[in-house]
Short mmCIF file of C-alpha atoms in Angstrom, two decimals:
data_model
loop_
_atom_site.label_atom_id
_atom_site.label_comp_id
_atom_site.label_asym_id
_atom_site.label_seq_id
_atom_site.Cartn_x
_atom_site.Cartn_y
_atom_site.Cartn_z
CA MET Z 1 0.00 0.00 0.00
CA ALA Z 2 1.10 3.53 0.20
CA PRO Z 3 0.17 6.69 2.08
CA GLN Z 4 -1.98 9.44 0.80
CA GLU Z 5 0.89 11.81 0.21
CA TRP Z 6 2.91 9.54 -2.04
CA GLY Z 7 3.90 9.99 -5.58
CA ARG Z 8 4.33 12.70 -8.14
CA ILE Z 9 1.03 11.82 -9.76
CA ALA Z 10 -0.42 11.86 -6.29
CA ARG Z 11 0.39 15.50 -5.92
CA LYS Z 12 -1.42 16.46 -9.09
CA GLY Z 13 -4.03 13.74 -8.91
CA ALA Z 14 -3.60 10.79 -11.21
CA SER Z 15 -7.27 10.33 -11.54
CA SER Z 16 -7.42 13.79 -13.05
CA LEU Z 17 -5.61 12.28 -16.01
CA ALA Z 18 -8.61 10.10 -16.57
CA ASP Z 19 -11.66 12.00 -15.47
CA GLY Z 20 -10.70 15.38 -14.11
CA GLY Z 21 -11.20 14.43 -10.47
CA GLN Z 22 -8.92 13.50 -7.61
CA ARG Z 23 -9.71 10.18 -6.02
CA PRO Z 24 -7.44 7.84 -4.11
CA PHE Z 25 -6.44 4.55 -5.64
CA ASP Z 26 -7.16 1.83 -3.12
CA ARG Z 27 -4.90 -1.11 -2.58
CA GLU Z 28 -6.12 -4.26 -0.85
CA PRO Z 29 -3.06 -5.72 0.86
CA ARG Z 30 -2.88 -9.46 1.13
CA PRO Z 31 -1.59 -10.90 4.41
CA SER Z 32 -0.58 -13.99 2.48
CA ASP Z 33 1.92 -12.20 0.29
CA GLY Z 34 3.27 -9.72 2.82
CA ALA Z 35 2.10 -6.56 1.12
CA PRO Z 36 3.18 -3.46 3.00
CA ALA Z 37 0.95 -1.74 5.46
CA ALA Z 38 0.63 1.60 3.80
CA SER Z 39 -1.63 3.91 1.91
CA ALA Z 40 -1.18 6.27 -0.96
CA ALA Z 41 -2.26 9.56 -2.29
CA ASP Z 42 -4.79 10.90 -4.76
CA SER Z 43 -2.91 9.48 -7.67
CA ALA Z 44 -2.56 6.80 -10.19
CA ALA Z 45 0.97 6.51 -9.02
CA THR Z 46 0.26 5.81 -5.41
CA VAL Z 47 -1.33 3.11 -3.36
CA ALA Z 48 -4.04 4.72 -1.25
CA MET Z 49 -4.48 3.19 2.14
CA ALA Z 50 -7.75 4.52 3.40
CA ASP Z 51 -9.30 1.05 3.37
CA ALA Z 52 -6.18 -1.05 3.11
CA LYS Z 53 -5.07 -3.59 5.67
CA PRO Z 54 -1.72 -3.10 7.34
CA VAL Z 55 0.27 -6.26 7.04
CA THR Z 56 3.24 -7.86 8.73
CA ALA Z 57 2.87 -11.23 7.10
CA ASP Z 58 5.46 -13.99 7.01
CA ARG Z 59 7.64 -14.37 3.98
CA PRO Z 60 10.19 -17.07 3.30
CA ASN Z 61 13.60 -16.25 4.71
CA ARG Z 62 15.50 -16.67 1.50
CA ALA Z 63 18.55 -15.05 0.05
CA GLY Z 64 17.87 -12.79 -2.88
CA PRO Z 65 19.94 -11.75 -5.89
CA PRO Z 66 22.85 -9.38 -5.43
CA ALA Z 67 21.83 -6.04 -4.00
CA ARG Z 68 21.32 -3.12 -6.34
CA ASP Z 69 23.82 -0.30 -6.61
CA ARG Z 70 23.05 1.85 -3.59
CA SER Z 71 25.65 4.49 -4.42
CA ARG Z 72 23.12 6.43 -6.49
CA LEU Z 73 21.03 8.19 -3.91
CA PRO Z 74 18.00 10.31 -4.78
CA GLY Z 75 18.62 14.00 -5.02
CA GLN Z 76 16.19 16.87 -4.80
CA PRO Z 77 12.85 15.85 -6.33
CA ARG Z 78 12.58 17.14 -9.86
CA PRO Z 79 9.53 19.17 -10.84
CA ALA Z 80 6.59 16.97 -11.76
CA ARG Z 81 5.41 17.48 -15.32
CA ASP Z 82 2.14 16.59 -16.96
CA PRO Z 83 2.77 13.15 -18.52
CA ARG Z 84 0.45 14.02 -21.39
CA VAL Z 85 2.69 16.93 -22.35
CA GLU Z 86 5.76 14.73 -21.90
CA LEU Z 87 4.28 12.04 -24.14
CA VAL Z 88 3.64 14.54 -26.93
CA ARG Z 89 7.17 15.84 -26.54
CA ALA Z 90 8.64 12.34 -26.63
CA LEU Z 91 6.48 10.74 -29.33
CA GLY Z 92 5.21 13.59 -31.45
CA GLU Z 93 1.83 15.24 -31.58
CA ALA Z 94 -0.37 12.49 -33.00
CA GLN Z 95 1.29 9.48 -31.39
CA GLY Z 96 1.74 11.35 -28.12
CA ARG Z 97 -1.94 12.24 -27.88
CA ARG Z 98 -2.92 8.62 -28.52
CA ALA Z 99 -0.45 7.51 -25.87
CA ALA Z 100 -1.87 10.05 -23.42
CA GLY Z 101 -5.32 8.59 -23.99
CA ARG Z 102 -3.97 5.11 -23.25
CA PHE Z 103 -2.36 6.41 -20.08
CA ASP Z 104 -5.73 7.82 -19.02
CA ASP Z 105 -7.25 4.39 -19.71
CA ALA Z 106 -4.57 2.72 -17.63
CA ALA Z 107 -5.21 5.14 -14.75
CA ARG Z 108 -8.90 4.23 -14.81
CA ALA Z 109 -8.13 0.51 -14.96
CA PHE Z 110 -5.70 0.80 -12.05
CA ARG Z 111 -8.22 2.69 -9.97
CA ALA Z 112 -10.81 -0.02 -10.70
CA GLU Z 113 -8.27 -2.73 -9.78
CA ARG Z 114 -8.25 -4.15 -13.30
CA PHE Z 115 -4.54 -4.70 -13.03
CA GLU Z 116 -4.00 -7.00 -16.00
CA GLU Z 117 -5.79 -4.53 -18.26
CA ALA Z 118 -3.66 -1.71 -16.89
CA ARG Z 119 -0.51 -3.78 -17.36
CA ARG Z 120 -1.24 -4.45 -21.02
CA THR Z 121 -1.74 -0.74 -21.59
CA LEU Z 122 1.23 0.47 -19.57
CA ALA Z 123 3.88 -1.99 -20.78
CA PRO Z 124 4.30 -0.45 -24.25
CA LEU Z 125 4.11 3.06 -22.81
CA ALA Z 126 6.91 2.27 -20.37
CA ARG Z 127 8.94 0.89 -23.26
CA ASP Z 128 8.32 3.74 -25.71
CA ALA Z 129 8.46 6.59 -23.18
CA SER Z 130 10.87 5.12 -20.65
CA ASP Z 131 12.09 8.50 -19.39
CA ILE Z 132 8.68 9.69 -18.15
CA ALA Z 133 8.65 9.22 -14.39
CA ASP Z 134 4.86 9.11 -13.97
CA ILE Z 135 4.50 6.22 -16.40
CA ARG Z 136 7.24 4.17 -14.75
CA GLU Z 137 5.72 4.94 -11.33
CA LEU Z 138 2.21 3.81 -12.23
CA TYR Z 139 3.48 0.76 -14.10
CA GLY Z 140 5.61 -0.22 -11.12
CA LEU Z 141 2.73 0.14 -8.69
CA ASN Z 142 0.46 -1.86 -10.96
CA LEU Z 143 3.01 -4.68 -11.17
CA TYR Z 144 3.39 -4.55 -7.41
CA ARG Z 145 -0.34 -5.01 -6.97
CA MET Z 146 -0.07 -8.06 -9.23
CA GLY Z 147 2.65 -9.57 -7.03
CA ARG Z 148 5.29 -9.24 -9.74
CA PHE Z 149 7.88 -7.88 -7.36
CA LYS Z 150 11.02 -8.13 -9.49
CA ALA Z 151 9.45 -6.29 -12.41
CA ALA Z 152 7.83 -3.77 -10.07
CA ALA Z 153 11.17 -3.05 -8.43
CA ARG Z 154 12.72 -2.37 -11.82
CA GLU Z 155 10.06 0.19 -12.69
CA LEU Z 156 10.08 1.87 -9.28
CA GLU Z 157 13.87 2.08 -9.33
CA ALA Z 158 13.52 3.86 -12.67
CA PHE Z 159 10.95 6.21 -11.13
CA ARG Z 160 13.32 6.86 -8.23
CA GLU Z 161 16.14 7.85 -10.57
CA LEU Z 162 13.99 9.85 -12.99
CA SER Z 163 12.15 11.79 -10.29
CA GLY Z 164 14.75 12.09 -7.54
CA SER Z 165 11.89 11.19 -5.19
CA VAL Z 166 11.67 8.87 -2.18
CA GLU Z 167 7.88 8.85 -2.24
CA GLN Z 168 7.59 5.25 -3.42
CA HIS Z 169 10.41 3.93 -1.25
CA PRO Z 170 8.14 1.89 1.06
CA VAL Z 171 6.58 0.08 -1.91
CA LEU Z 172 10.01 -0.38 -3.51
CA ALA Z 173 11.39 -1.64 -0.19
CA ASP Z 174 8.55 -4.13 0.06
CA CYS Z 175 9.41 -5.43 -3.41
CA HIS Z 176 12.98 -6.03 -2.25
CA ARG Z 177 11.62 -7.57 0.94
CA ALA Z 178 9.58 -10.04 -1.13
CA MET Z 179 12.77 -11.09 -2.92
CA GLY Z 180 14.79 -11.41 0.28
CA ARG Z 181 17.02 -8.46 -0.57
CA TRP Z 182 17.46 -7.34 3.01
CA ALA Z 183 20.36 -4.96 2.30
CA ASP Z 184 18.20 -3.06 -0.15
CA VAL Z 185 15.36 -2.76 2.35
CA GLU Z 186 17.81 -1.29 4.85
CA ALA Z 187 19.32 1.05 2.27
CA LEU Z 188 15.95 2.42 1.22
CA TRP Z 189 15.04 2.99 4.87
CA GLN Z 190 18.29 4.93 5.32
CA GLU Z 191 17.50 7.01 2.25
CA LEU Z 192 14.12 7.86 3.71
CA GLY Z 193 15.80 8.96 6.92
CA SER Z 194 18.30 11.11 5.10
CA VAL Z 195 15.52 13.06 3.38
CA SER Z 196 13.21 13.33 6.42
CA PRO Z 197 9.90 13.09 4.53
CA SER Z 198 6.42 13.22 6.03
CA ALA Z 199 5.51 11.26 9.15
CA GLU Z 200 3.08 9.20 7.09
CA LEU Z 201 5.75 8.15 4.62
CA VAL Z 202 8.26 7.36 7.36
CA THR Z 203 5.66 5.21 9.11
CA GLU Z 204 5.01 3.17 5.98
CA GLY Z 205 8.74 2.64 5.54
CA ARG Z 206 9.09 1.63 9.18
CA ILE Z 207 6.31 -0.94 8.84
CA VAL Z 208 8.05 -2.53 5.86
CA LEU Z 209 11.37 -2.51 7.74
CA ALA Z 210 9.72 -4.22 10.72
CA GLY Z 211 8.18 -6.80 8.40
CA ALA Z 212 11.58 -7.56 6.87
CA THR Z 213 13.05 -7.94 10.35
CA ALA Z 214 10.28 -10.35 11.30
CA ASP Z 215 10.79 -12.27 8.04
CA ARG Z 216 14.29 -13.09 9.26
CA GLY Z 217 12.94 -14.50 12.50
CA ASP Z 218 13.67 -11.51 14.71
CA LEU Z 219 10.23 -10.73 16.12
CA ALA Z 220 11.70 -8.90 19.11
CA GLY Z 221 13.66 -6.63 16.76
CA ALA Z 222 10.58 -6.02 14.65
CA ILE Z 223 8.61 -5.04 17.75
CA ARG Z 224 11.37 -2.64 18.75
CA THR Z 225 11.32 -1.09 15.27
CA LEU Z 226 7.63 -0.23 15.59
CA GLY Z 227 7.20 0.14 19.32
CA ASP Z 228 10.27 1.66 20.96
CA GLY Z 229 9.59 5.21 22.07
CA TRP Z 230 6.19 5.32 20.42
CA LYS Z 231 3.01 6.20 22.31
CA LEU Z 232 -0.56 5.86 21.15
CA PRO Z 233 -1.77 9.32 20.16
CA SER Z 234 -4.99 10.74 21.56
CA LYS Z 235 -6.12 11.82 18.11
CA PRO Z 236 -4.77 9.14 15.78
CA ARG Z 237 -4.37 9.62 12.08
CA PRO Z 238 -4.56 6.72 9.59
CA HIS Z 239 -0.83 6.03 9.68
CA HIS Z 240 -0.95 5.78 13.48
CA LEU Z 241 -3.69 3.16 13.21
CA ARG Z 242 -1.75 1.15 10.64
CA ARG Z 243 1.33 1.22 12.81
CA ALA Z 244 -0.63 0.03 15.85
CA TYR Z 245 -2.26 -2.75 13.81
CA ALA Z 246 1.11 -3.95 12.52
CA LEU Z 247 2.59 -3.82 16.02
CA ALA Z 248 -0.36 -5.76 17.44
CA ASP Z 249 0.14 -8.42 14.80
CA LEU Z 250 3.78 -8.75 15.81
CA TYR Z 251 2.88 -9.07 19.49
CA GLU Z 252 0.43 -11.85 18.67
CA ARG Z 253 3.01 -13.68 16.61
CA ALA Z 254 5.54 -13.29 19.41
CA GLY Z 255 3.19 -15.01 21.88
CA ARG Z 256 2.06 -11.89 23.74
CA PRO Z 257 -1.73 -11.99 23.23
CA PRO Z 258 -2.71 -9.54 26.02
CA ARG Z 259 -0.65 -6.74 24.47
CA ALA Z 260 -1.84 -7.69 20.99
CA ARG Z 261 -5.47 -7.55 22.06
CA GLN Z 262 -4.96 -4.19 23.75
CA LEU Z 263 -3.58 -2.66 20.57
CA PHE Z 264 -6.13 -4.29 18.27
CA ALA Z 265 -8.91 -3.02 20.56
CA TRP Z 266 -7.46 0.49 20.43
CA VAL Z 267 -7.40 0.37 16.62
CA GLU Z 268 -10.96 -0.98 16.54
CA SER Z 269 -12.17 1.84 18.79
CA HIS Z 270 -10.99 4.40 16.23
CA ALA Z 271 -11.35 2.50 12.94
CA PRO Z 272 -13.56 -0.61 13.25
CA ASP Z 273 -13.51 -1.08 9.48
CA LEU Z 274 -9.72 -1.18 9.23
CA ALA Z 275 -8.66 -4.52 7.79
CA ASP Z 276 -9.86 -7.44 9.92
CA VAL Z 277 -9.29 -5.69 13.25
CA THR Z 278 -12.69 -6.65 14.70
CA ASP Z 279 -12.05 -10.31 13.98
CA ARG Z 280 -8.60 -10.04 15.52
CA VAL Z 281 -10.03 -8.59 18.72
CA ARG Z 282 -12.66 -11.34 18.97
CA ALA Z 283 -10.10 -14.06 18.32
CA LEU Z 284 -8.03 -12.84 21.25
CA SER Z 285 -10.93 -12.35 23.66
#
């Protein structure tokens, strides 16, 4: 998932590409595949988390391919440009306008969770206009939603380099987590820290980091990552609730059901529709 401040398209509203409005794109995380507990912004290039389930699911503890080159850190985010204008510039007037229409179609398909349809539309756009950050971002997020983590990581790495942005780092980190690339998860977390982005974005990155720590069998370390020095706020925002849910899940997995129930009950009191929190409370009662 991804928070509601993520992504260049998020800032200008990806849905505006398709229908002139700004609506979040919802992601339904799957506990079975370890999708990150996050949300994303009003964009076709973000994973909105308003209704998404925070997840700290198990993943196989397996060694991944060699880590990517982490010497190329993101710089200052480059100005976001209208991808329709960029497509015309890259492909010419007629072809660019047709491509812009296809991008609008892909944005609509992504928002409707028709991911295979969006993939078929975005793949040739990402090939023919590979230097347009918004296209690589949306394509990467779509592949991520399909569970195609290696391909998604490739596209989101391209977005990272083209945009100079860390706004999709939690999703990118979760792709590397799925492939067992622990060093890359750590490196992306460090990049987030070096930029000091929003609290929402940092929280999503922290949840992925905790999940990667738990994947390696260190539940105590994962609990420290999410819980040390953190207090439940009196007026929680969505990212606070996702963090508490993820922490409660870790406590349950670590054999500490009273603490898990306490946190799940707190989440339920503020957001009873968040993920399966009501069922989790009942199961621990």
